[in-house]
Amino acid sequence: MDSVRDRIRTASRLVVKVGSSSLTTAQGMIDVDRVDALVDVLAARRGTGTQIVLVSSGAIAAGLGPLGLSSRPRDLATQQAAASVGQGVLVARYTSSFARYGLRVGQVLLTADDMMRRSHHVNAQRTLGRLLELGIVPVVNENDTVATDEIRFGDNDRLAALVAHLTRADALVLLSDVDALYDGDPRRPGARRLGDVRGPEDLVGVELGKGGAVGTGGMVTKVQAARIATGAGVPVVLTAAAHAAQALAGVDIGTCFHPDGRHPGTRLLWLAHATTGRGRLHLDPGAVEAVVGRRKSLLPAGVTAVEGDFAAGDPVDLCGPLGRVVARGLVNFDAVEIPGLLGRSTRELATSLGPEYERELIHRDDIVILESHH
């Protein structure tokens, strides 16, 4: 049997993500029948002993109707106001729907910043784990009311992939308004469904569409999410919300993304996909070769310039001579300290500034290579 579908069918812990367009009416109101239909499927699987984490979009969409808005607002403040109203509507609906099966839900709102800051990240992991131990169905969403334009997921696909890794899920199911990934616009004749994606070569020449009027994602974000999850060893199936029951049963529908066998530590996955560089360090060719080619630590001697305002411990992007980001790492010094260190050896710095400067700018264990990420 196909390994991805088999793993989903037998999974003891599943993360299921559903998009806004699969939960709401065209007018932006929560569609009670669609929510109940999804919960029917999840509760049935929960009844077999499988733990379910639901990553649900729909807060902003659910707030449009109550606020009298005819379409998704473009400005962040109104989006956040809609999310504030809509999140309560959304969770109340899930609470009521799951209660039909004697199941309780717990709301978990996360920001990208929660994933970026190590202490928040570990705390989210503990909270989700404890909710599952207690038999609760966590309902996870991005905390749209406080997320900023600069630091936000912007869609729940990437968040779902990180939650799947965070909770050590056996599989991730992405439910959309499209039944699979196609090699072109599925509304056009001749578009071919991709049943399996085993690596980047399977996506060559594939056109990826953007999100619709209510949601923010689209196939681009779903493929990115699948790459994050499979890179962490988590298999993914992508299909329509209407096919949720078949997907969870391991039926041959949708698109399966196969894990690539690598299992990076949480730290490196977090650094690559849940962080945004707070600044940039520009490297000379020798430093790029040392960091990317030989996986060495970054020393001050190889840095030619520094950009941004960051503190020790923050993630920063490492750029090659042409400005292309090649890696990201957790820096050991504040931005204001670094210009005085550039081009000098650690031994020389220790002699002139003190022994605390006889160390790398970024240790190799705190660097993730991003060549394939960009």
C-alpha positions in Angstrom: 0.0 0.0 0.0 1.1 3.6 -0.6 3.2 4.6 2.4 1.7 8.1 2.8 -2.0 7.0 2.7 -1.2 4.0 4.9 0.4 6.3 7.5 -2.6 8.6 7.5 -5.0 5.7 7.8 -3.1 4.3 10.8 -1.9 7.6 12.4 -2.3 7.9 16.1 -1.9 11.7 16.0 -3.1 13.8 13.1 -2.9 17.5 12.3 -5.8 18.6 10.1 -5.8 22.1 8.6 -8.9 23.7 7.0 -9.1 26.9 5.1 -11.5 29.8 5.3 -13.2 29.1 2.1 -14.1 25.6 3.3 -15.9 27.0 6.4 -17.7 30.1 5.3 -20.4 31.3 2.9 -19.7 33.6 0.1 -21.0 36.4 2.3 -18.4 35.7 4.9 -20.6 34.0 7.5 -19.8 30.7 9.2 -21.5 27.9 7.3 -22.9 25.8 10.1 -23.5 22.7 7.8 -19.9 22.7 6.5 -18.5 23.0 10.0 -20.7 20.2 11.3 -19.7 18.0 8.3 -16.0 18.5 9.0 -16.5 17.8 12.7 -18.5 14.7 11.9 -15.4 13.3 10.1 -12.9 14.4 12.8 -15.1 13.1 15.7 -15.4 9.7 13.9 -11.6 9.5 13.6 -11.2 10.7 17.2 -13.6 7.8 18.2 -11.0 5.3 17.0 -8.4 6.7 19.5 -6.6 9.0 17.1 -5.6 12.4 18.6 -6.6 15.3 16.4 -5.2 18.8 16.3 -7.3 21.1 14.1 -5.6 24.1 12.6 -8.5 26.3 11.5 -8.6 29.5 9.4 -11.8 31.5 9.3 -11.6 34.0 12.1 -11.4 37.1 9.8 -13.9 35.6 7.3 -16.3 34.8 10.2 -16.0 38.4 11.3 -17.0 40.0 8.0 -20.7 39.3 8.3 -21.2 40.5 11.9 -19.2 43.7 11.0 -21.3 44.3 7.9 -18.2 44.0 5.5 -18.9 42.6 2.1 -15.3 41.5 1.4 -12.0 40.9 3.2 -10.6 44.2 4.3 -7.2 45.2 3.0 -5.9 47.2 5.9 -4.4 45.4 8.9 -6.4 47.2 11.6 -9.8 46.2 10.1 -8.5 42.6 9.5 -7.6 42.4 13.2 -11.0 43.9 14.2 -12.7 41.2 12.1 -10.5 38.5 13.5 -11.3 39.7 17.1 -15.1 39.3 16.4 -14.8 36.3 14.2 -12.5 34.2 16.4 -15.2 34.0 19.1 -17.8 33.1 16.5 -15.5 30.4 15.1 -14.6 28.7 18.4 -18.2 28.9 19.7 -19.3 27.0 16.5 -16.6 24.3 17.0 -17.4 24.0 20.7 -21.0 23.4 19.9 -20.3 21.1 17.0 -17.8 18.9 18.9 -20.1 18.8 22.0 -22.5 16.7 19.9 -19.9 13.9 20.4 -19.0 14.7 24.0 -15.7 16.2 22.9 -14.2 19.5 24.3 -12.1 21.9 22.3 -9.3 24.2 23.5 -8.4 27.4 21.7 -4.7 27.9 20.9 -3.8 31.2 19.2 -0.2 31.5 18.0 1.8 34.2 16.3 5.0 33.7 14.2 6.8 35.5 17.0 5.7 32.6 19.3 7.4 30.2 17.0 10.5 32.4 16.6 11.2 32.9 20.3 12.5 29.6 21.7 10.8 29.9 25.1 7.4 30.6 23.5 8.0 27.7 21.1 8.7 25.2 23.8 5.7 26.5 25.9 3.4 26.0 22.9 4.7 22.5 22.5 4.0 21.7 26.1 0.5 23.2 26.0 -0.5 21.3 22.9 0.9 18.1 24.3 -1.0 18.5 27.6 -4.3 19.3 25.8 -4.0 16.1 23.8 -3.2 14.1 27.0 -6.4 15.5 28.6 -8.5 14.4 25.6 -9.1 17.9 24.3 -9.2 18.8 20.6 -6.9 21.8 20.2 -8.2 24.4 17.7 -5.2 26.3 16.5 -5.2 29.6 14.6 -2.9 32.5 14.0 -3.4 35.2 16.5 -4.5 37.8 13.9 -5.5 40.4 16.4 -1.9 41.0 17.6 0.2 39.8 14.7 2.0 42.5 12.8 2.5 42.8 9.0 6.2 42.3 9.4 6.0 39.2 11.6 3.1 36.9 10.7 2.4 33.7 9.0 -0.1 35.3 6.7 -1.8 31.9 6.2 -2.3 28.8 8.3 -0.7 26.3 5.9 2.8 27.0 7.2 1.6 27.2 10.7 0.0 23.8 10.3 3.2 22.3 9.1 5.1 23.7 12.1 2.4 22.5 14.5 2.6 19.0 12.9 6.3 19.0 13.7 5.8 20.6 17.1 3.3 17.9 18.2 5.3 15.1 16.6 2.2 14.2 14.5 2.2 11.1 12.3 0.7 13.0 9.3 -0.7 16.3 8.2 -3.9 16.7 6.2 -4.4 20.0 4.3 -8.1 20.6 3.4 -8.8 23.1 0.7 -11.5 24.1 -1.7 -9.5 22.3 -4.5 -9.4 18.5 -4.5 -5.7 18.1 -5.3 -2.6 19.7 -6.8 -2.8 20.0 -10.6 -0.1 20.8 -13.1 -2.1 23.8 -14.2 -5.4 25.6 -13.5 -7.8 22.8 -12.7 -10.7 24.8 -14.3 -8.9 24.4 -17.6 -9.3 21.3 -19.8 -6.3 19.0 -19.8 -5.1 19.9 -16.3 -3.6 16.8 -14.7 -3.9 15.8 -11.0 -0.6 15.0 -9.4 -1.2 12.0 -7.2 2.2 11.9 -5.6 5.0 14.4 -5.0 8.3 12.8 -3.9 10.6 15.8 -4.5 11.1 19.2 -6.2 11.5 17.5 -9.6 7.9 16.4 -9.5 6.9 20.1 -9.4 8.9 21.3 -12.4 6.5 23.2 -14.7 3.6 23.2 -12.3 1.6 26.4 -12.1 0.7 27.3 -8.6 -2.4 29.6 -8.1 -3.0 32.2 -5.5 -5.7 32.3 -2.8 -9.3 33.4 -3.3 -11.5 36.2 -2.0 -11.9 34.9 1.5 -8.6 33.1 2.2 -5.0 34.3 1.9 -3.2 31.1 0.8 -3.5 29.2 -2.4 -1.4 26.4 -3.8 1.9 28.2 -3.3 1.5 28.2 0.5 0.2 24.6 0.5 3.2 23.4 -1.4 5.5 25.4 0.9 3.8 23.8 3.9 4.1 20.4 2.5 7.9 21.0 2.0 8.3 22.0 5.6 6.4 19.0 6.9 8.0 16.4 4.7 11.4 17.9 5.4 10.6 17.1 9.1 9.6 13.5 8.2 5.8 14.2 8.3 3.8 12.9 5.3 1.1 15.2 3.9 -2.1 14.8 1.9 -3.8 17.7 0.2 -7.4 17.5 -0.9 -10.8 19.2 -0.7 -12.7 19.6 2.6 -15.6 17.7 1.0 -13.3 14.7 0.7 -12.0 14.7 4.3 -13.5 11.4 5.2 -11.8 9.6 2.3 -8.5 11.4 3.0 -8.5 10.3 6.6 -9.4 6.7 5.5 -6.4 6.5 3.2 -8.4 6.5 0.0 -6.5 7.3 -3.2 -7.6 10.9 -3.6 -5.9 14.3 -3.5 -2.1 14.7 -3.6 0.3 12.9 -1.4 3.6 14.6 -0.4 6.2 12.0 0.6 8.7 12.7 3.5 12.3 12.9 2.3 13.7 10.8 5.2 15.6 13.6 6.9 14.6 14.5 10.4 16.1 17.8 11.4 16.0 18.8 15.0 13.2 21.1 16.2 15.8 23.9 16.6 16.9 23.9 13.0 13.4 23.5 11.6 12.2 26.3 13.8 15.1 28.5 12.6 14.6 27.8 8.9 10.8 28.1 8.8 9.4 29.9 11.8 11.9 32.8 12.1 12.4 36.0 10.1 15.9 37.5 10.1 16.1 40.6 12.3 19.1 41.8 10.4 21.7 40.8 7.9 25.4 39.9 8.0 27.2 40.1 4.6 29.8 37.5 4.1 32.9 37.4 1.9 33.3 34.4 -0.5 35.5 32.5 1.9 33.0 32.8 4.8 30.2 31.6 2.5 32.3 28.5 1.6 33.1 27.9 5.2 29.5 28.3 6.5 27.6 26.7 3.6 30.1 24.4 2.0 31.9 23.1 5.1 29.3 23.8 7.8 31.7 25.8 10.0 30.9 28.6 12.5 30.8 32.2 11.3 33.8 34.2 12.5 34.1 38.0 12.5 36.9 37.9 10.0 34.6 36.7 7.2 31.9 39.4 7.6 32.1 42.6 5.5 29.0 44.5 6.6 26.1 44.4 9.1 22.5 45.6 8.6 19.6 45.9 11.1 18.9 46.4 14.7 19.1 43.1 16.6 20.2 41.7 20.0 22.3 38.8 20.9 20.3 35.6 20.4 18.1 37.0 17.6 17.9 35.2 14.2 19.9 37.0 11.4 20.2 36.3 7.7 23.6 35.5 6.2 24.1 36.9 2.7 26.7 36.1 0.1 28.6 38.8 -1.9 25.7 39.3 -4.3 23.2 39.9 -1.4 21.5 36.5 -1.7 20.5 34.9 1.6 22.3 31.6 2.0 21.8 30.8 5.7 20.2 32.0 8.9 21.6 31.8 12.4 21.3 33.0 16.0 23.9 35.7 16.6 26.0 35.9 19.7 26.4 39.7 19.7 24.2 42.8 19.5 24.2 44.7 16.2 25.9 47.7 17.7 28.9 45.6 18.8 29.6 43.9 15.5 31.0 46.7 13.3 34.0 46.9 15.7 34.7 43.2 15.2 34.6 42.9 11.4 37.6 41.6 9.6 39.5 40.7 12.8 40.5 37.3 14.1 39.0 36.0 17.4 42.5 35.9 18.9 43.2 39.5 18.0 39.8 40.5 19.5 40.4 38.6 22.7 43.8 40.4 23.1 42.4 43.9 22.5 38.8 43.6 23.9 38.9 40.8 26.4 38.4 37.0 26.5 34.6 37.2 26.0 35.3 38.2 22.4 37.2 35.0 21.6 34.2 33.3 20.2 32.3 33.0 16.9 29.7 35.5 15.7 27.4 32.5 15.2 28.1 28.9 16.2 27.7 26.2 13.6 25.0 24.5 15.7 22.9 27.7 15.5 23.1 28.0 11.7 20.7 26.6 9.1 21.5 26.6 5.4 18.8 28.1 3.3 20.0 27.5 -0.2 17.0 25.3 -1.1 14.7 27.5 1.0 15.1 30.6 -1.3 
